[in-house]
Amino acid sequence: NEVYSDVFPSVPGKEWFTGLMGVTNKANEQWIGLTWSHTLSKKMSIGVTTNFVNNFQTRGASIDLRGLSASDSVAQYHYNRSYDYKETGLLWKIGLSGQFGKWNLGLTIKTPMVGFSGSGSYNYQLFYSSIPGLNKGPDVYTTSSQENLVAKSKSPWAVGFGATRTIGRNKVHFSTEWYSGISKYTLMSANDHYSQSRPITQNSFFLTDEMKSVWNAGIGFEVYVSQHVSGFASFSTDYSSVSNDITRFIQPLPEAANNSWKADFFNVGGGVVLDFKGADITLGVTHTGAKQTVPRLVNFPDNG
């Protein structure tokens, strides 16, 4: 945003003002699984998958505000804070399936991850210089870079159930999955650090996480059109586990939540399968949508 107006009422005349805000949010989680399965009877089977999990997360927030007064004095505010962490561990998923007449049923249980290792880093910058009439406080110069911090996340239990009902040549699929809640805890914390400028101020950072219990569901249809054409349609929910009372990472406060996307997603899909001699062709489309409004969280430091 860039404006030329009376941005700061305490400063005589109009000012040039430029504001820039940036947010970085990256996630990379890899699962490598090894599955064992066994038939219990002609209609029932069981399986266990051991998953090796490699999880990497990074977040960043930057705010740059600059103002030029009518007397050619420049005020600057630069804030940048970021962190990342990586961890490895194991989790297990147990599955049970069975066929009962025209019904196919399935049950899955996912365990929380058992962590092997976890480490993170933290970077912080805060620079501020004022102009006459804007702020009586001193200029600020603070920077800190920390490595090899202890990081340990928690993941929920999950229980899923699915059912398929055959109706003639058509099928209806139902699914639901429940995720347990996790009470608030500290995932990673930085060592206290101090500003290089005077007066010396102490800064701290705690990365917290919590999850509320979530229940999702879906429904799908397979429709027989002809010997060579089948149609598909589906709808499912993806509710957020983020609670309403969180401190966003972009807010310059000592505590920040690891996750902040509270919006609920709804997924709609459809398509056809064309079965021709010598080739099967699948055509489909899915749409996932959600909306969330993030309020303005930062203003230029002022006496008010």
PDB file of C-alpha atoms in Angstrom:
ATOM      1  CA  ASN A   1       0.000   0.000   0.000  1.00  0.00           C
ATOM      2  CA  GLU A   2       1.283   3.500  -0.881  1.00  0.00           C
ATOM      3  CA  VAL A   3      -0.525   6.760  -0.050  1.00  0.00           C
ATOM      4  CA  TYR A   4       0.114  10.494   0.172  1.00  0.00           C
ATOM      5  CA  SER A   5      -2.088  12.058   2.843  1.00  0.00           C
ATOM      6  CA  ASP A   6      -2.174  13.089   6.485  1.00  0.00           C
ATOM      7  CA  VAL A   7      -1.325   9.599   7.715  1.00  0.00           C
ATOM      8  CA  PHE A   8       0.079  10.745  11.069  1.00  0.00           C
ATOM      9  CA  PRO A   9      -2.082  13.458  12.680  1.00  0.00           C
ATOM     10  CA  SER A  10       0.677  14.271  15.189  1.00  0.00           C
ATOM     11  CA  VAL A  11       3.090  15.242  12.348  1.00  0.00           C
ATOM     12  CA  PRO A  12       2.489  18.571  10.510  1.00  0.00           C
ATOM     13  CA  GLY A  13       1.516  18.347   6.826  1.00  0.00           C
ATOM     14  CA  LYS A  14       0.986  15.348   4.583  1.00  0.00           C
ATOM     15  CA  GLU A  15       3.261  12.329   4.452  1.00  0.00           C
ATOM     16  CA  TRP A  16       4.273   9.741   1.935  1.00  0.00           C
ATOM     17  CA  PHE A  17       3.561   6.342   3.450  1.00  0.00           C
ATOM     18  CA  THR A  18       4.431   2.870   2.130  1.00  0.00           C
ATOM     19  CA  GLY A  19       3.446  -0.377   3.795  1.00  0.00           C
ATOM     20  CA  LEU A  20       4.397  -3.912   2.783  1.00  0.00           C
ATOM     21  CA  MET A  21       3.449  -7.140   4.542  1.00  0.00           C
ATOM     22  CA  GLY A  22       4.664 -10.609   3.594  1.00  0.00           C
ATOM     23  CA  VAL A  23       3.754 -14.068   4.849  1.00  0.00           C
ATOM     24  CA  THR A  24       5.540 -17.350   4.132  1.00  0.00           C
ATOM     25  CA  ASN A  25       3.972 -20.711   4.893  1.00  0.00           C
ATOM     26  CA  LYS A  26       5.580 -23.905   3.596  1.00  0.00           C
ATOM     27  CA  ALA A  27       4.986 -27.511   4.554  1.00  0.00           C
ATOM     28  CA  ASN A  28       6.521 -30.739   3.293  1.00  0.00           C
ATOM     29  CA  GLU A  29       5.521 -34.034   4.873  1.00  0.00           C
ATOM     30  CA  GLN A  30       6.613 -37.380   3.427  1.00  0.00           C
ATOM     31  CA  TRP A  31       5.294 -40.799   4.407  1.00  0.00           C
ATOM     32  CA  ILE A  32       7.093 -44.013   3.473  1.00  0.00           C
ATOM     33  CA  GLY A  33       5.021 -47.090   4.336  1.00  0.00           C
ATOM     34  CA  LEU A  34       5.482 -50.832   4.676  1.00  0.00           C
ATOM     35  CA  THR A  35       2.270 -52.859   4.864  1.00  0.00           C
ATOM     36  CA  TRP A  36       1.491 -56.331   6.139  1.00  0.00           C
ATOM     37  CA  SER A  37      -1.953 -57.828   5.439  1.00  0.00           C
ATOM     38  CA  HIS A  38      -3.689 -61.108   6.233  1.00  0.00           C
ATOM     39  CA  THR A  39      -7.030 -62.733   5.386  1.00  0.00           C
ATOM     40  CA  LEU A  40      -9.057 -63.684   8.450  1.00  0.00           C
ATOM     41  CA  SER A  41     -11.736 -65.466   6.434  1.00  0.00           C
ATOM     42  CA  LYS A  42     -13.223 -65.500   2.949  1.00  0.00           C
ATOM     43  CA  LYS A  43     -15.003 -62.227   3.744  1.00  0.00           C
ATOM     44  CA  MET A  44     -12.677 -60.437   6.174  1.00  0.00           C
ATOM     45  CA  SER A  45      -9.067 -59.232   6.138  1.00  0.00           C
ATOM     46  CA  ILE A  46      -6.752 -57.118   8.292  1.00  0.00           C
ATOM     47  CA  GLY A  47      -3.692 -55.004   7.563  1.00  0.00           C
ATOM     48  CA  VAL A  48      -1.101 -52.923   9.399  1.00  0.00           C
ATOM     49  CA  THR A  49       1.002 -50.189   7.798  1.00  0.00           C
ATOM     50  CA  THR A  50       4.145 -48.817   9.423  1.00  0.00           C
ATOM     51  CA  ASN A  51       4.866 -45.306   8.160  1.00  0.00           C
ATOM     52  CA  PHE A  52       8.169 -43.490   8.425  1.00  0.00           C
ATOM     53  CA  VAL A  53       7.337 -39.770   8.570  1.00  0.00           C
ATOM     54  CA  ASN A  54       9.666 -36.932   7.550  1.00  0.00           C
ATOM     55  CA  ASN A  55       8.072 -33.575   8.361  1.00  0.00           C
ATOM     56  CA  PHE A  56       9.434 -30.100   7.538  1.00  0.00           C
ATOM     57  CA  GLN A  57       7.614 -26.851   8.336  1.00  0.00           C
ATOM     58  CA  THR A  58       8.601 -23.217   7.888  1.00  0.00           C
ATOM     59  CA  ARG A  59       6.772 -19.958   8.665  1.00  0.00           C
ATOM     60  CA  GLY A  60       7.767 -16.355   8.098  1.00  0.00           C
ATOM     61  CA  ALA A  61       6.253 -12.912   8.565  1.00  0.00           C
ATOM     62  CA  SER A  62       7.663  -9.533   7.553  1.00  0.00           C
ATOM     63  CA  ILE A  63       6.339  -6.002   7.896  1.00  0.00           C
ATOM     64  CA  ASP A  64       7.973  -2.942   6.297  1.00  0.00           C
ATOM     65  CA  LEU A  65       6.502   0.506   6.957  1.00  0.00           C
ATOM     66  CA  ARG A  66       8.089   3.769   5.771  1.00  0.00           C
ATOM     67  CA  GLY A  67       6.987   7.366   6.079  1.00  0.00           C
ATOM     68  CA  LEU A  68       8.360  10.648   4.670  1.00  0.00           C
ATOM     69  CA  SER A  69       7.236  13.843   6.410  1.00  0.00           C
ATOM     70  CA  ALA A  70       6.796  17.283   4.848  1.00  0.00           C
ATOM     71  CA  SER A  71      10.134  18.256   6.430  1.00  0.00           C
ATOM     72  CA  ASP A  72      11.891  15.377   4.607  1.00  0.00           C
ATOM     73  CA  SER A  73      12.364  13.261   7.736  1.00  0.00           C
ATOM     74  CA  VAL A  74      12.077   9.505   7.237  1.00  0.00           C
ATOM     75  CA  ALA A  75      10.535   7.008   9.646  1.00  0.00           C
ATOM     76  CA  GLN A  76      11.124   3.293   9.182  1.00  0.00           C
ATOM     77  CA  TYR A  77       9.729   0.192  10.812  1.00  0.00           C
ATOM     78  CA  HIS A  78      11.082  -3.226   9.794  1.00  0.00           C
ATOM     79  CA  TYR A  79       9.895  -6.406  11.468  1.00  0.00           C
ATOM     80  CA  ASN A  80      10.862  -9.898  10.369  1.00  0.00           C
ATOM     81  CA  ARG A  81      10.384 -13.143  12.239  1.00  0.00           C
ATOM     82  CA  SER A  82      10.649 -16.694  10.952  1.00  0.00           C
ATOM     83  CA  TYR A  83      11.127 -20.217  12.160  1.00  0.00           C
ATOM     84  CA  ASP A  84      11.431 -23.705  10.762  1.00  0.00           C
ATOM     85  CA  TYR A  85      11.606 -27.176  12.215  1.00  0.00           C
ATOM     86  CA  LYS A  86      12.040 -30.700  10.990  1.00  0.00           C
ATOM     87  CA  GLU A  87      11.262 -33.993  12.661  1.00  0.00           C
ATOM     88  CA  THR A  88      11.162 -37.703  11.914  1.00  0.00           C
ATOM     89  CA  GLY A  89       9.132 -40.481  13.469  1.00  0.00           C
ATOM     90  CA  LEU A  90       6.907 -43.505  13.036  1.00  0.00           C
ATOM     91  CA  LEU A  91       3.150 -43.947  13.040  1.00  0.00           C
ATOM     92  CA  TRP A  92       0.935 -46.919  12.379  1.00  0.00           C
ATOM     93  CA  LYS A  93      -2.360 -47.383  10.574  1.00  0.00           C
ATOM     94  CA  ILE A  94      -4.471 -50.482  11.188  1.00  0.00           C
ATOM     95  CA  GLY A  95      -7.224 -51.511   8.774  1.00  0.00           C
ATOM     96  CA  LEU A  96     -10.028 -54.046   8.877  1.00  0.00           C
ATOM     97  CA  SER A  97     -12.310 -54.823   5.918  1.00  0.00           C
ATOM     98  CA  GLY A  98     -15.191 -57.160   5.284  1.00  0.00           C
ATOM     99  CA  GLN A  99     -17.879 -58.114   2.772  1.00  0.00           C
ATOM    100  CA  PHE A 100     -21.409 -58.780   3.965  1.00  0.00           C
ATOM    101  CA  GLY A 101     -23.907 -59.365   1.187  1.00  0.00           C
ATOM    102  CA  LYS A 102     -24.256 -56.136  -0.786  1.00  0.00           C
ATOM    103  CA  TRP A 103     -22.188 -54.189   1.769  1.00  0.00           C
ATOM    104  CA  ASN A 104     -18.423 -53.634   1.824  1.00  0.00           C
ATOM    105  CA  LEU A 105     -17.251 -52.238   5.166  1.00  0.00           C
ATOM    106  CA  GLY A 106     -13.906 -50.861   6.313  1.00  0.00           C
ATOM    107  CA  LEU A 107     -12.445 -49.563   9.587  1.00  0.00           C
ATOM    108  CA  THR A 108      -9.097 -47.800  10.097  1.00  0.00           C
ATOM    109  CA  ILE A 109      -7.236 -46.581  13.186  1.00  0.00           C
ATOM    110  CA  LYS A 110      -4.259 -44.191  12.953  1.00  0.00           C
ATOM    111  CA  THR A 111      -1.904 -43.742  15.905  1.00  0.00           C
ATOM    112  CA  PRO A 112      -0.124 -40.522  16.912  1.00  0.00           C
ATOM    113  CA  MET A 113       3.419 -40.189  15.629  1.00  0.00           C
ATOM    114  CA  VAL A 114       6.255 -41.425  17.807  1.00  0.00           C
ATOM    115  CA  GLY A 115       9.072 -38.948  17.206  1.00  0.00           C
ATOM    116  CA  PHE A 116      12.711 -39.924  16.743  1.00  0.00           C
ATOM    117  CA  SER A 117      14.296 -36.508  16.372  1.00  0.00           C
ATOM    118  CA  GLY A 118      13.269 -32.895  16.010  1.00  0.00           C
ATOM    119  CA  SER A 119      15.138 -29.606  15.706  1.00  0.00           C
ATOM    120  CA  GLY A 120      14.397 -26.072  14.589  1.00  0.00           C
ATOM    121  CA  SER A 121      15.741 -22.571  14.031  1.00  0.00           C
ATOM    122  CA  TYR A 122      14.487 -19.065  14.810  1.00  0.00           C
ATOM    123  CA  ASN A 123      15.276 -15.665  13.284  1.00  0.00           C
ATOM    124  CA  TYR A 124      14.168 -12.247  14.514  1.00  0.00           C
ATOM    125  CA  GLN A 125      14.729  -8.663  13.339  1.00  0.00           C
ATOM    126  CA  LEU A 126      13.209  -5.420  14.562  1.00  0.00           C
ATOM    127  CA  PHE A 127      14.491  -2.014  13.382  1.00  0.00           C
ATOM    128  CA  TYR A 128      12.700   1.248  14.053  1.00  0.00           C
ATOM    129  CA  SER A 129      13.600   4.895  13.587  1.00  0.00           C
ATOM    130  CA  SER A 130      11.109   7.709  14.156  1.00  0.00           C
ATOM    131  CA  ILE A 131      10.609  11.282  12.934  1.00  0.00           C
ATOM    132  CA  PRO A 132       9.961  14.423  15.023  1.00  0.00           C
ATOM    133  CA  GLY A 133       6.414  14.539  16.330  1.00  0.00           C
ATOM    134  CA  LEU A 134       5.617  10.889  15.658  1.00  0.00           C
ATOM    135  CA  ASN A 135       7.064   9.018  18.600  1.00  0.00           C
ATOM    136  CA  LYS A 136       9.131  10.121  21.564  1.00  0.00           C
ATOM    137  CA  GLY A 137      10.601   6.654  22.024  1.00  0.00           C
ATOM    138  CA  PRO A 138      14.200   5.742  21.074  1.00  0.00           C
ATOM    139  CA  ASP A 139      15.323   4.063  17.875  1.00  0.00           C
ATOM    140  CA  VAL A 140      15.345   0.262  18.036  1.00  0.00           C
ATOM    141  CA  TYR A 141      17.855  -2.239  16.705  1.00  0.00           C
ATOM    142  CA  THR A 142      17.243  -5.906  17.594  1.00  0.00           C
ATOM    143  CA  THR A 143      18.364  -9.038  15.789  1.00  0.00           C
ATOM    144  CA  SER A 144      18.775 -12.691  16.772  1.00  0.00           C
ATOM    145  CA  SER A 145      19.468 -15.940  14.918  1.00  0.00           C
ATOM    146  CA  GLN A 146      19.241 -19.283  16.741  1.00  0.00           C
ATOM    147  CA  GLU A 147      19.870 -22.822  15.568  1.00  0.00           C
ATOM    148  CA  ASN A 148      19.481 -26.370  16.949  1.00  0.00           C
ATOM    149  CA  LEU A 149      16.401 -25.647  19.026  1.00  0.00           C
ATOM    150  CA  VAL A 150      14.431 -28.587  20.393  1.00  0.00           C
ATOM    151  CA  ALA A 151      11.179 -29.175  18.471  1.00  0.00           C
ATOM    152  CA  LYS A 152       8.567 -31.815  19.193  1.00  0.00           C
ATOM    153  CA  SER A 153       5.046 -31.855  17.768  1.00  0.00           C
ATOM    154  CA  LYS A 154       2.011 -33.900  18.696  1.00  0.00           C
ATOM    155  CA  SER A 155      -0.446 -35.573  16.335  1.00  0.00           C
ATOM    156  CA  PRO A 156      -3.956 -36.909  17.020  1.00  0.00           C
ATOM    157  CA  TRP A 157      -5.536 -40.314  17.016  1.00  0.00           C
ATOM    158  CA  ALA A 158      -7.822 -40.916  14.041  1.00  0.00           C
ATOM    159  CA  VAL A 159     -10.595 -43.446  13.490  1.00  0.00           C
ATOM    160  CA  GLY A 160     -12.190 -43.861  10.073  1.00  0.00           C
ATOM    161  CA  PHE A 161     -15.125 -45.899   8.815  1.00  0.00           C
ATOM    162  CA  GLY A 162     -16.295 -46.535   5.261  1.00  0.00           C
ATOM    163  CA  ALA A 163     -19.140 -48.423   3.649  1.00  0.00           C
ATOM    164  CA  THR A 164     -20.122 -49.259   0.080  1.00  0.00           C
ATOM    165  CA  ARG A 165     -23.623 -50.380  -0.876  1.00  0.00           C
ATOM    166  CA  THR A 166     -24.207 -52.074  -4.224  1.00  0.00           C
ATOM    167  CA  ILE A 167     -27.537 -51.209  -5.838  1.00  0.00           C
ATOM    168  CA  GLY A 168     -27.879 -53.165  -9.051  1.00  0.00           C
ATOM    169  CA  ARG A 169     -24.943 -52.006 -11.177  1.00  0.00           C
ATOM    170  CA  ASN A 170     -24.555 -48.818  -9.168  1.00  0.00           C
ATOM    171  CA  LYS A 171     -22.689 -48.141  -5.927  1.00  0.00           C
ATOM    172  CA  VAL A 172     -23.038 -45.669  -3.084  1.00  0.00           C
ATOM    173  CA  HIS A 173     -20.025 -44.939  -0.868  1.00  0.00           C
ATOM    174  CA  PHE A 174     -20.108 -43.474   2.640  1.00  0.00           C
ATOM    175  CA  SER A 175     -17.113 -42.438   4.718  1.00  0.00           C
ATOM    176  CA  THR A 176     -16.425 -40.669   7.993  1.00  0.00           C
ATOM    177  CA  GLU A 177     -13.314 -40.000  10.056  1.00  0.00           C
ATOM    178  CA  TRP A 178     -12.813 -38.637  13.563  1.00  0.00           C
ATOM    179  CA  TYR A 179      -9.653 -36.920  14.825  1.00  0.00           C
ATOM    180  CA  SER A 180      -8.972 -36.525  18.531  1.00  0.00           C
ATOM    181  CA  GLY A 181      -8.238 -33.141  20.093  1.00  0.00           C
ATOM    182  CA  ILE A 182      -4.872 -32.062  21.500  1.00  0.00           C
ATOM    183  CA  SER A 183      -4.545 -29.686  24.438  1.00  0.00           C
ATOM    184  CA  LYS A 184      -2.365 -26.608  24.067  1.00  0.00           C
ATOM    185  CA  TYR A 185       1.360 -27.282  24.388  1.00  0.00           C
ATOM    186  CA  THR A 186       4.707 -25.693  23.471  1.00  0.00           C
ATOM    187  CA  LEU A 187       6.081 -27.170  20.251  1.00  0.00           C
ATOM    188  CA  MET A 188       9.296 -25.130  20.219  1.00  0.00           C
ATOM    189  CA  SER A 189      10.715 -22.188  22.158  1.00  0.00           C
ATOM    190  CA  ALA A 190      13.578 -19.803  21.443  1.00  0.00           C
ATOM    191  CA  ASN A 191      16.134 -18.641  23.956  1.00  0.00           C
ATOM    192  CA  ASP A 192      15.493 -15.187  25.378  1.00  0.00           C
ATOM    193  CA  HIS A 193      17.381 -12.534  23.425  1.00  0.00           C
ATOM    194  CA  TYR A 194      17.986  -8.842  23.932  1.00  0.00           C
ATOM    195  CA  SER A 195      18.071  -5.743  21.780  1.00  0.00           C
ATOM    196  CA  GLN A 196      21.450  -4.364  20.783  1.00  0.00           C
ATOM    197  CA  SER A 197      20.188  -0.789  21.136  1.00  0.00           C
ATOM    198  CA  ARG A 198      19.395   1.042  24.379  1.00  0.00           C
ATOM    199  CA  PRO A 199      17.359   0.765  26.429  1.00  0.00           C
ATOM    200  CA  ILE A 200      17.947  -2.981  26.298  1.00  0.00           C
ATOM    201  CA  THR A 201      14.718  -4.968  26.077  1.00  0.00           C
ATOM    202  CA  GLN A 202      14.165  -8.684  26.486  1.00  0.00           C
ATOM    203  CA  ASN A 203      12.456 -10.713  23.764  1.00  0.00           C
ATOM    204  CA  SER A 204      11.105 -14.253  23.929  1.00  0.00           C
ATOM    205  CA  PHE A 205       9.266 -16.623  21.578  1.00  0.00           C
ATOM    206  CA  PHE A 206       7.086 -19.665  22.206  1.00  0.00           C
ATOM    207  CA  LEU A 207       5.610 -21.676  19.345  1.00  0.00           C
ATOM    208  CA  THR A 208       2.440 -23.356  20.548  1.00  0.00           C
ATOM    209  CA  ASP A 209      -0.011 -25.767  19.003  1.00  0.00           C
ATOM    210  CA  GLU A 210      -3.404 -27.194  19.858  1.00  0.00           C
ATOM    211  CA  MET A 211      -6.119 -29.029  17.961  1.00  0.00           C
ATOM    212  CA  LYS A 212      -9.799 -29.374  18.528  1.00  0.00           C
ATOM    213  CA  SER A 213     -11.581 -32.626  17.807  1.00  0.00           C
ATOM    214  CA  VAL A 214     -12.823 -32.886  14.202  1.00  0.00           C
ATOM    215  CA  TRP A 215     -15.365 -35.130  12.522  1.00  0.00           C
ATOM    216  CA  ASN A 216     -15.431 -35.272   8.699  1.00  0.00           C
ATOM    217  CA  ALA A 217     -17.705 -37.174   6.332  1.00  0.00           C
ATOM    218  CA  GLY A 218     -18.125 -37.868   2.633  1.00  0.00           C
ATOM    219  CA  ILE A 219     -20.450 -39.509   0.146  1.00  0.00           C
ATOM    220  CA  GLY A 220     -19.824 -40.764  -3.380  1.00  0.00           C
ATOM    221  CA  PHE A 221     -21.757 -42.355  -6.227  1.00  0.00           C
ATOM    222  CA  GLU A 222     -20.830 -44.706  -9.054  1.00  0.00           C
ATOM    223  CA  VAL A 223     -23.513 -44.727 -11.759  1.00  0.00           C
ATOM    224  CA  TYR A 224     -23.630 -47.346 -14.495  1.00  0.00           C
ATOM    225  CA  VAL A 225     -24.556 -45.699 -17.800  1.00  0.00           C
ATOM    226  CA  SER A 226     -23.632 -48.401 -20.276  1.00  0.00           C
ATOM    227  CA  GLN A 227     -21.162 -51.192 -20.781  1.00  0.00           C
ATOM    228  CA  HIS A 228     -18.531 -48.655 -21.744  1.00  0.00           C
ATOM    229  CA  VAL A 229     -19.456 -45.583 -19.646  1.00  0.00           C
ATOM    230  CA  SER A 230     -19.641 -45.050 -15.878  1.00  0.00           C
ATOM    231  CA  GLY A 231     -20.235 -41.786 -14.026  1.00  0.00           C
ATOM    232  CA  PHE A 232     -18.912 -40.635 -10.646  1.00  0.00           C
ATOM    233  CA  ALA A 233     -19.818 -37.865  -8.174  1.00  0.00           C
ATOM    234  CA  SER A 234     -18.646 -37.058  -4.642  1.00  0.00           C
ATOM    235  CA  PHE A 235     -18.870 -34.584  -1.783  1.00  0.00           C
ATOM    236  CA  SER A 236     -16.766 -34.439   1.393  1.00  0.00           C
ATOM    237  CA  THR A 237     -15.922 -32.088   4.252  1.00  0.00           C
ATOM    238  CA  ASP A 238     -12.524 -31.050   5.598  1.00  0.00           C
ATOM    239  CA  TYR A 239     -13.126 -29.128   8.799  1.00  0.00           C
ATOM    240  CA  SER A 240     -10.262 -27.243  10.413  1.00  0.00           C
ATOM    241  CA  SER A 241      -8.891 -28.361  13.778  1.00  0.00           C
ATOM    242  CA  VAL A 242      -7.640 -24.837  14.587  1.00  0.00           C
ATOM    243  CA  SER A 243      -9.450 -23.245  17.523  1.00  0.00           C
ATOM    244  CA  ASN A 244     -10.892 -19.727  17.446  1.00  0.00           C
ATOM    245  CA  ASP A 245      -8.697 -18.309  20.208  1.00  0.00           C
ATOM    246  CA  ILE A 246      -5.216 -18.245  18.656  1.00  0.00           C
ATOM    247  CA  THR A 247      -2.337 -15.799  18.347  1.00  0.00           C
ATOM    248  CA  ARG A 248      -1.303 -15.489  14.722  1.00  0.00           C
ATOM    249  CA  PHE A 249       2.361 -15.732  13.877  1.00  0.00           C
ATOM    250  CA  ILE A 250       2.343 -12.389  12.057  1.00  0.00           C
ATOM    251  CA  GLN A 251       1.370 -10.624  15.277  1.00  0.00           C
ATOM    252  CA  PRO A 252       4.594  -9.384  16.973  1.00  0.00           C
ATOM    253  CA  LEU A 253       3.858 -11.118  20.279  1.00  0.00           C
ATOM    254  CA  PRO A 254       5.994 -13.549  22.326  1.00  0.00           C
ATOM    255  CA  GLU A 255       3.590 -16.437  21.662  1.00  0.00           C
ATOM    256  CA  ALA A 256       2.432 -17.671  18.267  1.00  0.00           C
ATOM    257  CA  ALA A 257       0.287 -20.552  17.032  1.00  0.00           C
ATOM    258  CA  ASN A 258       1.824 -23.045  14.619  1.00  0.00           C
ATOM    259  CA  ASN A 259      -1.417 -23.228  12.616  1.00  0.00           C
ATOM    260  CA  SER A 260      -3.782 -20.345  11.893  1.00  0.00           C
ATOM    261  CA  TRP A 261      -5.987 -21.404   8.960  1.00  0.00           C
ATOM    262  CA  LYS A 262      -9.427 -21.751  10.573  1.00  0.00           C
ATOM    263  CA  ALA A 263     -11.478 -22.022   7.391  1.00  0.00           C
ATOM    264  CA  ASP A 264     -13.401 -25.210   6.651  1.00  0.00           C
ATOM    265  CA  PHE A 265     -12.981 -26.801   3.218  1.00  0.00           C
ATOM    266  CA  PHE A 266     -15.702 -28.479   1.175  1.00  0.00           C
ATOM    267  CA  ASN A 267     -14.779 -30.781  -1.695  1.00  0.00           C
ATOM    268  CA  VAL A 268     -16.945 -31.565  -4.723  1.00  0.00           C
ATOM    269  CA  GLY A 269     -15.912 -33.949  -7.490  1.00  0.00           C
ATOM    270  CA  GLY A 270     -17.278 -35.635 -10.587  1.00  0.00           C
ATOM    271  CA  GLY A 271     -16.177 -37.519 -13.667  1.00  0.00           C
ATOM    272  CA  VAL A 272     -16.628 -40.377 -16.109  1.00  0.00           C
ATOM    273  CA  VAL A 273     -14.763 -43.547 -17.007  1.00  0.00           C
ATOM    274  CA  LEU A 274     -14.784 -44.606 -20.660  1.00  0.00           C
ATOM    275  CA  ASP A 275     -14.026 -48.274 -21.204  1.00  0.00           C
ATOM    276  CA  PHE A 276     -13.021 -48.887 -24.810  1.00  0.00           C
ATOM    277  CA  LYS A 277     -11.360 -51.852 -26.413  1.00  0.00           C
ATOM    278  CA  GLY A 278      -7.654 -51.511 -25.726  1.00  0.00           C
ATOM    279  CA  ALA A 279      -7.924 -48.375 -23.558  1.00  0.00           C
ATOM    280  CA  ASP A 280      -9.613 -47.025 -20.414  1.00  0.00           C
ATOM    281  CA  ILE A 281      -9.990 -43.242 -20.243  1.00  0.00           C
ATOM    282  CA  THR A 282     -10.786 -41.397 -17.018  1.00  0.00           C
ATOM    283  CA  LEU A 283     -11.975 -37.777 -17.072  1.00  0.00           C
ATOM    284  CA  GLY A 284     -12.730 -35.917 -13.860  1.00  0.00           C
ATOM    285  CA  VAL A 285     -12.660 -32.643 -11.992  1.00  0.00           C
ATOM    286  CA  THR A 286     -12.637 -31.672  -8.314  1.00  0.00           C
ATOM    287  CA  HIS A 287     -13.230 -28.342  -6.621  1.00  0.00           C
ATOM    288  CA  THR A 288     -12.071 -27.400  -3.134  1.00  0.00           C
ATOM    289  CA  GLY A 289     -13.026 -24.052  -1.655  1.00  0.00           C
ATOM    290  CA  ALA A 290     -12.708 -22.083   1.588  1.00  0.00           C
ATOM    291  CA  LYS A 291     -12.694 -18.454   2.637  1.00  0.00           C
ATOM    292  CA  GLN A 292     -11.122 -16.662   5.575  1.00  0.00           C
ATOM    293  CA  THR A 293     -10.730 -12.972   6.442  1.00  0.00           C
ATOM    294  CA  VAL A 294      -7.573 -11.907   8.259  1.00  0.00           C
ATOM    295  CA  PRO A 295      -7.928  -8.540  10.042  1.00  0.00           C
ATOM    296  CA  ARG A 296      -5.272  -5.833   9.939  1.00  0.00           C
ATOM    297  CA  LEU A 297      -2.986  -6.705  12.819  1.00  0.00           C
ATOM    298  CA  VAL A 298      -0.261  -4.042  12.816  1.00  0.00           C
ATOM    299  CA  ASN A 299      -0.133  -0.233  12.836  1.00  0.00           C
ATOM    300  CA  PHE A 300       2.833   2.116  12.682  1.00  0.00           C
ATOM    301  CA  PRO A 301       4.118   2.770  16.244  1.00  0.00           C
ATOM    302  CA  ASP A 302       2.675   6.040  17.504  1.00  0.00           C
ATOM    303  CA  ASN A 303       2.191   7.864  20.777  1.00  0.00           C
ATOM    304  CA  GLY A 304      -1.490   6.857  20.697  1.00  0.00           C
TER     305      GLY A 304
END
